[in-house]
PDB file of C-alpha atoms and ligand atoms in Angstrom:
ATOM      1  CA  MET E   1       0.000   0.000   0.000  1.00 98.00           C
ATOM      2  CA  ILE E   2       1.239   3.498  -0.803  1.00 98.00           C
ATOM      3  CA  LEU E   3       0.054   6.155   1.617  1.00 98.00           C
ATOM      4  CA  ILE E   4       0.006   9.764   0.413  1.00 98.00           C
ATOM      5  CA  SER E   5      -0.734  12.969   2.320  1.00 98.00           C
ATOM      6  CA  SER E   6      -2.093  15.626  -0.016  1.00 98.00           C
ATOM      7  CA  GLY E   7      -3.493  19.134  -0.233  1.00 97.00           C
ATOM      8  CA  PRO E   8      -3.430  21.927   2.318  1.00 98.00           C
ATOM      9  CA  THR E   9      -4.607  21.753   5.884  1.00 98.00           C
ATOM     10  CA  ARG E  10      -7.004  24.303   7.292  1.00 98.00           C
ATOM     11  CA  GLU E  11      -6.582  25.590  10.826  1.00 98.00           C
ATOM     12  CA  PRO E  12      -9.652  27.310  12.280  1.00 98.00           C
ATOM     13  CA  LEU E  13      -9.416  30.578  14.203  1.00 97.00           C
ATOM     14  CA  ASP E  14     -13.130  30.867  14.888  1.00 97.00           C
ATOM     15  CA  PRO E  15     -16.252  29.221  13.389  1.00 97.00           C
ATOM     16  CA  VAL E  16     -15.923  31.128  10.094  1.00 97.00           C
ATOM     17  CA  ARG E  17     -12.192  31.921   9.703  1.00 98.00           C
ATOM     18  CA  PHE E  18      -9.130  29.777   9.149  1.00 98.00           C
ATOM     19  CA  LEU E  19      -5.437  29.762   8.218  1.00 98.00           C
ATOM     20  CA  THR E  20      -4.391  27.796   5.173  1.00 98.00           C
ATOM     21  CA  ASN E  21      -2.127  28.001   2.095  1.00 95.00           C
ATOM     22  CA  ALA E  22      -2.372  27.916  -1.685  1.00 93.00           C
ATOM     23  CA  SER E  23      -1.949  24.157  -2.149  1.00 93.00           C
ATOM     24  CA  SER E  24      -4.426  22.724  -4.681  1.00 94.00           C
ATOM     25  CA  GLY E  25      -3.885  19.059  -3.960  1.00 96.00           C
ATOM     26  CA  ALA E  26      -2.948  18.489  -7.612  1.00 96.00           C
ATOM     27  CA  MET E  27       0.475  16.983  -6.886  1.00 96.00           C
ATOM     28  CA  GLY E  28      -0.882  14.549  -4.298  1.00 97.00           C
ATOM     29  CA  PHE E  29      -3.621  13.339  -6.626  1.00 98.00           C
ATOM     30  CA  ALA E  30      -1.112  13.031  -9.507  1.00 98.00           C
ATOM     31  CA  LEU E  31       1.075  10.883  -7.248  1.00 98.00           C
ATOM     32  CA  ALA E  32      -1.983   8.809  -6.300  1.00 98.00           C
ATOM     33  CA  ALA E  33      -2.798   8.224  -9.991  1.00 98.00           C
ATOM     34  CA  ALA E  34       0.811   7.251 -10.748  1.00 98.00           C
ATOM     35  CA  ALA E  35       1.001   4.942  -7.726  1.00 98.00           C
ATOM     36  CA  LYS E  36      -2.296   3.317  -8.727  1.00 98.00           C
ATOM     37  CA  ALA E  37      -1.025   2.854 -12.285  1.00 98.00           C
ATOM     38  CA  SER E  38       2.069   1.108 -10.884  1.00 97.00           C
ATOM     39  CA  GLY E  39      -0.250  -1.533  -9.457  1.00 97.00           C
ATOM     40  CA  ALA E  40      -0.196  -0.434  -5.816  1.00 97.00           C
ATOM     41  CA  ARG E  41      -3.128  -0.069  -3.490  1.00 98.00           C
ATOM     42  CA  VAL E  42      -3.304   3.657  -2.697  1.00 98.00           C
ATOM     43  CA  VAL E  43      -4.685   5.592   0.258  1.00 98.00           C
ATOM     44  CA  VAL E  44      -4.683   9.396   0.116  1.00 98.00           C
ATOM     45  CA  VAL E  45      -5.206  11.449   3.260  1.00 99.00           C
ATOM     46  CA  SER E  46      -6.370  14.720   1.746  1.00 98.00           C
ATOM     47  CA  GLY E  47      -6.912  18.176   3.149  1.00 98.00           C
ATOM     48  CA  PRO E  48      -9.662  20.399   1.695  1.00 98.00           C
ATOM     49  CA  THR E  49      -9.533  20.513  -2.123  1.00 97.00           C
ATOM     50  CA  HIS E  50     -11.984  20.900  -4.982  1.00 96.00           C
ATOM     51  CA  ARG E  51      -9.915  18.619  -7.224  1.00 96.00           C
ATOM     52  CA  THR E  52     -11.328  15.228  -8.136  1.00 96.00           C
ATOM     53  CA  PRO E  53      -9.250  12.303  -6.890  1.00 98.00           C
ATOM     54  CA  PRO E  54      -8.200   9.636  -9.396  1.00 98.00           C
ATOM     55  CA  ALA E  55     -10.430   6.587  -9.732  1.00 97.00           C
ATOM     56  CA  GLY E  56      -9.598   3.535  -7.694  1.00 98.00           C
ATOM     57  CA  VAL E  57      -7.788   5.194  -4.795  1.00 98.00           C
ATOM     58  CA  ALA E  58      -9.148   5.420  -1.261  1.00 98.00           C
ATOM     59  CA  VAL E  59      -9.471   9.014  -0.040  1.00 98.00           C
ATOM     60  CA  VAL E  60      -9.639   9.950   3.638  1.00 98.00           C
ATOM     61  CA  ARG E  61     -10.809  13.560   3.955  1.00 98.00           C
ATOM     62  CA  VAL E  62      -9.414  15.682   6.768  1.00 98.00           C
ATOM     63  CA  THR E  63      -9.380  19.376   7.601  1.00 98.00           C
ATOM     64  CA  THR E  64      -6.670  20.145  10.151  1.00 98.00           C
ATOM     65  CA  ALA E  65      -3.049  19.052  10.545  1.00 98.00           C
ATOM     66  CA  LEU E  66      -3.897  17.188  13.745  1.00 98.00           C
ATOM     67  CA  GLU E  67      -6.592  15.208  11.903  1.00 98.00           C
ATOM     68  CA  MET E  68      -4.173  14.537   9.035  1.00 99.00           C
ATOM     69  CA  ARG E  69      -1.517  13.336  11.471  1.00 98.00           C
ATOM     70  CA  ARG E  70      -3.956  10.952  13.162  1.00 98.00           C
ATOM     71  CA  GLU E  71      -5.186   9.472   9.857  1.00 99.00           C
ATOM     72  CA  VAL E  72      -1.645   9.114   8.462  1.00 99.00           C
ATOM     73  CA  LEU E  73      -0.112   7.593  11.600  1.00 98.00           C
ATOM     74  CA  ARG E  74      -2.882   5.017  12.038  1.00 98.00           C
ATOM     75  CA  ARG E  75      -1.980   3.654   8.556  1.00 98.00           C
ATOM     76  CA  VAL E  76       1.839   3.925   8.557  1.00 98.00           C
ATOM     77  CA  ALA E  77       2.492   0.381   9.774  1.00 98.00           C
ATOM     78  CA  ARG E  78       0.520  -1.040   6.822  1.00 98.00           C
ATOM     79  CA  ALA E  79       2.210   1.169   4.192  1.00 98.00           C
ATOM     80  CA  HIS E  80       5.118   0.064   2.035  1.00 98.00           C
ATOM     81  CA  ALA E  81       5.794   3.689   1.175  1.00 98.00           C
ATOM     82  CA  VAL E  82       4.610   7.004   2.582  1.00 98.00           C
ATOM     83  CA  ILE E  83       4.708  10.129   0.425  1.00 98.00           C
ATOM     84  CA  GLY E  84       4.182  13.437   2.254  1.00 98.00           C
ATOM     85  CA  ALA E  85       2.903  15.729  -0.473  1.00 98.00           C
ATOM     86  CA  ALA E  86       0.626  17.736   1.795  1.00 98.00           C
ATOM     87  CA  ALA E  87       1.272  21.419   2.367  1.00 97.00           C
ATOM     88  CA  VAL E  88       0.640  21.254   6.082  1.00 98.00           C
ATOM     89  CA  THR E  89      -0.224  24.628   7.600  1.00 98.00           C
ATOM     90  CA  ASP E  90       2.645  25.040  10.023  1.00 97.00           C
ATOM     91  CA  TRP E  91       0.789  26.824  12.838  1.00 98.00           C
ATOM     92  CA  ARG E  92      -2.620  26.597  14.446  1.00 98.00           C
ATOM     93  CA  ALA E  93      -4.568  28.528  17.039  1.00 98.00           C
ATOM     94  CA  PRO E  94      -4.234  26.667  20.359  1.00 96.00           C
ATOM     95  CA  ARG E  95      -7.882  27.399  21.120  1.00 95.00           C
ATOM     96  CA  VAL E  96     -10.549  28.031  18.488  1.00 96.00           C
ATOM     97  CA  ALA E  97     -12.867  30.908  19.456  1.00 95.00           C
ATOM     98  CA  ALA E  98     -16.376  29.573  20.098  1.00 97.00           C
ATOM     99  CA  HIS E  99     -17.931  32.557  18.333  1.00 97.00           C
ATOM    100  CA  LYS E 100     -16.911  34.761  15.447  1.00 97.00           C
ATOM    101  CA  ILE E 101     -14.218  37.188  16.593  1.00 95.00           C
ATOM    102  CA  LYS E 102     -15.905  40.605  16.476  1.00 94.00           C
ATOM    103  CA  ARG E 103     -14.464  43.224  14.183  1.00 92.00           C
ATOM    104  CA  TYR E 104     -12.925  46.117  16.033  1.00 91.00           C
ATOM    105  CA  PRO E 105     -10.761  48.996  14.872  1.00 91.00           C
ATOM    106  CA  ALA E 106      -7.438  47.885  16.340  1.00 93.00           C
ATOM    107  CA  SER E 107      -4.748  45.301  15.764  1.00 94.00           C
ATOM    108  CA  LEU E 108      -5.661  41.723  16.494  1.00 92.00           C
ATOM    109  CA  ARG E 109      -2.873  39.769  18.127  1.00 92.00           C
ATOM    110  CA  LEU E 110      -2.972  36.055  17.336  1.00 92.00           C
ATOM    111  CA  THR E 111      -0.972  33.484  19.235  1.00 94.00           C
ATOM    112  CA  LEU E 112      -0.231  30.421  17.139  1.00 97.00           C
ATOM    113  CA  VAL E 113       1.421  27.156  18.102  1.00 98.00           C
ATOM    114  CA  PRO E 114       3.406  24.917  15.744  1.00 98.00           C
ATOM    115  CA  ASN E 115       1.727  21.905  14.202  1.00 98.00           C
ATOM    116  CA  PRO E 116       3.489  18.544  14.449  1.00 98.00           C
ATOM    117  CA  ASP E 117       5.662  17.406  11.532  1.00 98.00           C
ATOM    118  CA  ILE E 118       3.557  14.584  10.094  1.00 98.00           C
ATOM    119  CA  ILE E 119       6.040  13.011   7.680  1.00 98.00           C
ATOM    120  CA  LYS E 120       8.799  13.183  10.312  1.00 98.00           C
ATOM    121  CA  ASP E 121       6.555  11.491  12.880  1.00 98.00           C
ATOM    122  CA  ALA E 122       5.610   8.866  10.278  1.00 98.00           C
ATOM    123  CA  ALA E 123       9.262   8.183   9.394  1.00 98.00           C
ATOM    124  CA  ALA E 124      10.100   7.881  13.100  1.00 98.00           C
ATOM    125  CA  ARG E 125       7.876   4.767  13.076  1.00 98.00           C
ATOM    126  CA  ARG E 126       9.853   3.283  10.189  1.00 98.00           C
ATOM    127  CA  ARG E 127       9.810  -0.491   9.760  1.00 97.00           C
ATOM    128  CA  PRO E 128      12.458  -2.312   7.713  1.00 97.00           C
ATOM    129  CA  GLY E 129      11.918  -1.958   3.981  1.00 97.00           C
ATOM    130  CA  GLN E 130       9.578   1.040   4.150  1.00 98.00           C
ATOM    131  CA  VAL E 131      10.238   4.105   2.003  1.00 98.00           C
ATOM    132  CA  PHE E 132       9.490   7.675   3.115  1.00 98.00           C
ATOM    133  CA  VAL E 133       9.306  10.609   0.715  1.00 98.00           C
ATOM    134  CA  GLY E 134       8.850  14.304   1.466  1.00 98.00           C
ATOM    135  CA  PHE E 135       8.486  17.487  -0.529  1.00 97.00           C
ATOM    136  CA  ALA E 136      10.420  20.699   0.037  1.00 95.00           C
ATOM    137  CA  LEU E 137       8.822  23.848  -1.278  1.00 89.00           C
ATOM    138  CA  GLU E 138      11.025  26.892  -0.925  1.00 84.00           C
ATOM    139  CA  THR E 139      10.897  30.477  -2.152  1.00 84.00           C
ATOM    140  CA  ARG E 140      14.671  30.974  -1.699  1.00 84.00           C
ATOM    141  CA  ARG E 141      15.823  29.373  -4.952  1.00 80.00           C
ATOM    142  CA  ALA E 142      19.536  29.419  -4.159  1.00 83.00           C
ATOM    143  CA  ALA E 143      19.104  27.568  -0.873  1.00 87.00           C
ATOM    144  CA  THR E 144      16.429  25.097  -1.994  1.00 88.00           C
ATOM    145  CA  LEU E 145      18.735  22.095  -2.358  1.00 93.00           C
ATOM    146  CA  ASP E 146      20.472  22.772   0.947  1.00 93.00           C
ATOM    147  CA  TYR E 147      17.077  22.924   2.674  1.00 94.00           C
ATOM    148  CA  ALA E 148      16.011  19.754   0.854  1.00 96.00           C
ATOM    149  CA  ARG E 149      19.110  17.861   2.023  1.00 97.00           C
ATOM    150  CA  ALA E 150      18.525  19.092   5.570  1.00 97.00           C
ATOM    151  CA  LYS E 151      14.934  17.824   5.401  1.00 97.00           C
ATOM    152  CA  LEU E 152      16.061  14.469   3.994  1.00 98.00           C
ATOM    153  CA  VAL E 153      18.261  13.899   7.032  1.00 98.00           C
ATOM    154  CA  GLY E 154      16.292  15.834   9.665  1.00 98.00           C
ATOM    155  CA  LYS E 155      13.000  14.096   8.903  1.00 98.00           C
ATOM    156  CA  GLY E 156      14.578  10.682   8.312  1.00 98.00           C
ATOM    157  CA  LEU E 157      13.434  10.393   4.671  1.00 98.00           C
ATOM    158  CA  ASP E 158      14.707   8.403   1.688  1.00 98.00           C
ATOM    159  CA  LEU E 159      13.819  10.971  -0.960  1.00 98.00           C
ATOM    160  CA  VAL E 160      12.882  14.659  -1.043  1.00 98.00           C
ATOM    161  CA  VAL E 161      11.251  16.356  -4.011  1.00 97.00           C
ATOM    162  CA  ALA E 162      12.440  19.974  -3.989  1.00 96.00           C
ATOM    163  CA  ASN E 163      10.459  22.610  -5.855  1.00 91.00           C
ATOM    164  CA  GLY E 164       9.686  26.313  -5.944  1.00 83.00           C
ATOM    165  CA  SER E 165       6.481  28.109  -5.053  1.00 76.00           C
ATOM    166  CA  ASP E 166       5.601  28.490  -8.757  1.00 77.00           C
ATOM    167  CA  ALA E 167       4.364  24.899  -8.507  1.00 78.00           C
ATOM    168  CA  LEU E 168       1.514  25.893  -6.184  1.00 77.00           C
ATOM    169  CA  ALA E 169      -0.745  27.572  -8.714  1.00 75.00           C
ATOM    170  CA  SER E 170       0.289  25.474 -11.686  1.00 84.00           C
ATOM    171  CA  ASP E 171      -0.205  21.990 -13.102  1.00 89.00           C
ATOM    172  CA  ARG E 172       3.478  22.020 -14.024  1.00 92.00           C
ATOM    173  CA  ILE E 173       6.394  21.688 -11.653  1.00 92.00           C
ATOM    174  CA  ARG E 174      10.149  22.062 -11.878  1.00 93.00           C
ATOM    175  CA  ALA E 175      11.503  19.634  -9.354  1.00 95.00           C
ATOM    176  CA  THR E 176      14.806  18.240  -8.189  1.00 96.00           C
ATOM    177  CA  LEU E 177      14.907  14.811  -6.598  1.00 97.00           C
ATOM    178  CA  VAL E 178      17.260  14.633  -3.627  1.00 97.00           C
ATOM    179  CA  GLY E 179      18.145  11.149  -2.394  1.00 97.00           C
ATOM    180  CA  ARG E 180      20.788   9.796  -0.041  1.00 96.00           C
ATOM    181  CA  GLY E 181      23.981  10.915  -1.759  1.00 95.00           C
ATOM    182  CA  TRP E 182      22.475  11.888  -5.116  1.00 96.00           C
ATOM    183  CA  THR E 183      20.404  14.599  -6.783  1.00 96.00           C
ATOM    184  CA  ARG E 184      18.526  14.547 -10.075  1.00 96.00           C
ATOM    185  CA  ARG E 185      17.328  17.808 -11.596  1.00 95.00           C
ATOM    186  CA  LEU E 186      14.166  17.482 -13.697  1.00 96.00           C
ATOM    187  CA  PRO E 187      12.961  19.945 -16.333  1.00 95.00           C
ATOM    188  CA  SER E 188       9.684  21.807 -15.844  1.00 93.00           C
ATOM    189  CA  GLN E 189       6.900  19.438 -16.867  1.00 95.00           C
ATOM    190  CA  PRO E 190       3.346  18.416 -15.954  1.00 95.00           C
ATOM    191  CA  LYS E 191       2.836  17.189 -12.389  1.00 95.00           C
ATOM    192  CA  SER E 192       1.536  13.909 -13.827  1.00 97.00           C
ATOM    193  CA  ARG E 193       4.955  13.196 -15.376  1.00 97.00           C
ATOM    194  CA  VAL E 194       6.898  14.198 -12.278  1.00 97.00           C
ATOM    195  CA  ALA E 195       4.547  11.976 -10.272  1.00 98.00           C
ATOM    196  CA  ARG E 196       5.418   9.003 -12.489  1.00 98.00           C
ATOM    197  CA  ILE E 197       9.142   9.672 -12.020  1.00 98.00           C
ATOM    198  CA  VAL E 198       8.754   9.941  -8.230  1.00 98.00           C
ATOM    199  CA  VAL E 199       6.715   6.722  -8.078  1.00 98.00           C
ATOM    200  CA  ALA E 200       9.283   4.921 -10.253  1.00 98.00           C
ATOM    201  CA  GLU E 201      11.954   6.059  -7.785  1.00 98.00           C
ATOM    202  CA  VAL E 202       9.853   4.794  -4.859  1.00 98.00           C
ATOM    203  CA  VAL E 203       9.468   1.413  -6.584  1.00 98.00           C
ATOM    204  CA  ARG E 204      13.240   1.307  -7.146  1.00 97.00           C
ATOM    205  CA  LEU E 205      13.892   2.110  -3.464  1.00 97.00           C
ATOM    206  CA  LEU E 206      11.407  -0.579  -2.387  1.00 97.00           C
ATOM    207  CA  ALA E 207      13.113  -3.240  -4.526  1.00 93.00           C
TER     208      ALA E 207
HETATM  209  O1  LIG O   1       9.767  21.394   6.658  1.00 91.59           O
HETATM  210  P1  LIG O   1       8.870  21.575   5.498  1.00 91.59           P
HETATM  211  O2  LIG O   1       7.461  21.984   5.865  1.00 91.59           O
HETATM  212  O3  LIG O   1       9.400  22.412   4.394  1.00 91.59           O
HETATM  213  O4  LIG O   1       8.791  20.092   4.907  1.00 91.59           O
HETATM  214  C1  LIG O   1       7.957  19.764   3.861  1.00 91.59           C
HETATM  215  C2  LIG O   1       7.671  18.291   3.902  1.00 91.59           C
HETATM  216  O5  LIG O   1       7.279  17.887   5.208  1.00 91.59           O
HETATM  217  C3  LIG O   1       6.513  17.883   3.019  1.00 91.59           C
HETATM  218  O6  LIG O   1       6.724  16.547   2.616  1.00 91.59           O
HETATM  219  C4  LIG O   1       5.322  17.998   3.943  1.00 91.59           C
HETATM  220  O7  LIG O   1       4.245  17.179   3.533  1.00 91.59           O
HETATM  221  C5  LIG O   1       5.914  17.527   5.254  1.00 91.59           C
HETATM  222  N1  LIG O   1       5.343  18.183   6.432  1.00 91.59           N
HETATM  223  C6  LIG O   1       4.562  17.444   7.313  1.00 91.59           C
HETATM  224  N2  LIG O   1       4.050  18.051   8.432  1.00 91.59           N
HETATM  225  C7  LIG O   1       4.316  19.345   8.693  1.00 91.59           C
HETATM  226  C8  LIG O   1       5.097  20.094   7.823  1.00 91.59           C
HETATM  227  C9  LIG O   1       5.601  19.490   6.690  1.00 91.59           C
HETATM  228  O8  LIG O   1       4.321  16.254   7.054  1.00 91.59           O
HETATM  229  N3  LIG O   1       3.804  19.902   9.798  1.00 91.59           N
END
């Protein structure tokens, strides 16, 4: 089974407001389609998205990072590979206001707490033979590969897919694969093709 986290997470501030990011969920669903096409059973834990998931994959819908973490971790032991493609919202409000925060003509000070690192927590439960893949989206182009290598080691992953923020609003992505001791720069191309390359790499690592 290949387990994929996908899409953004949404962190409520009050009953009508939330923090999130510009992730569409397109990359996660492209990975799910590629993994399915490789013959694997696929489970996607998806944050809120209007995209349609590929046929034949199980989709577990979640809203917040804490929900995503719970649904990912309860399936890690059964996964051969885990791909963290979700753009997890990194902070959340520690308490959600019970009622809509009233507008008032002054600054609003929000206290946010960090969300847990889902793919890192998943990889910490690693069993022999499992493969863990993360993404690394950076806006500092020059440092992207350094950050990606740091994530590879810091999160205990086997592969990191590094990309720029231009991928967020697009169905194309320019990615660099960063493995243990190697990098492979890919040209800008549709997410579906990058997904097939990533899944082929996962299959190679599993073998
Ligand atoms: O550290 P950074 O957020 O850049 O790492 C990105 C990678 O880590 C992605 O694979 C993303 O899905 C995963 N991640 C996670 N939980 C978080 C933050 C990131 O699983 N709270």
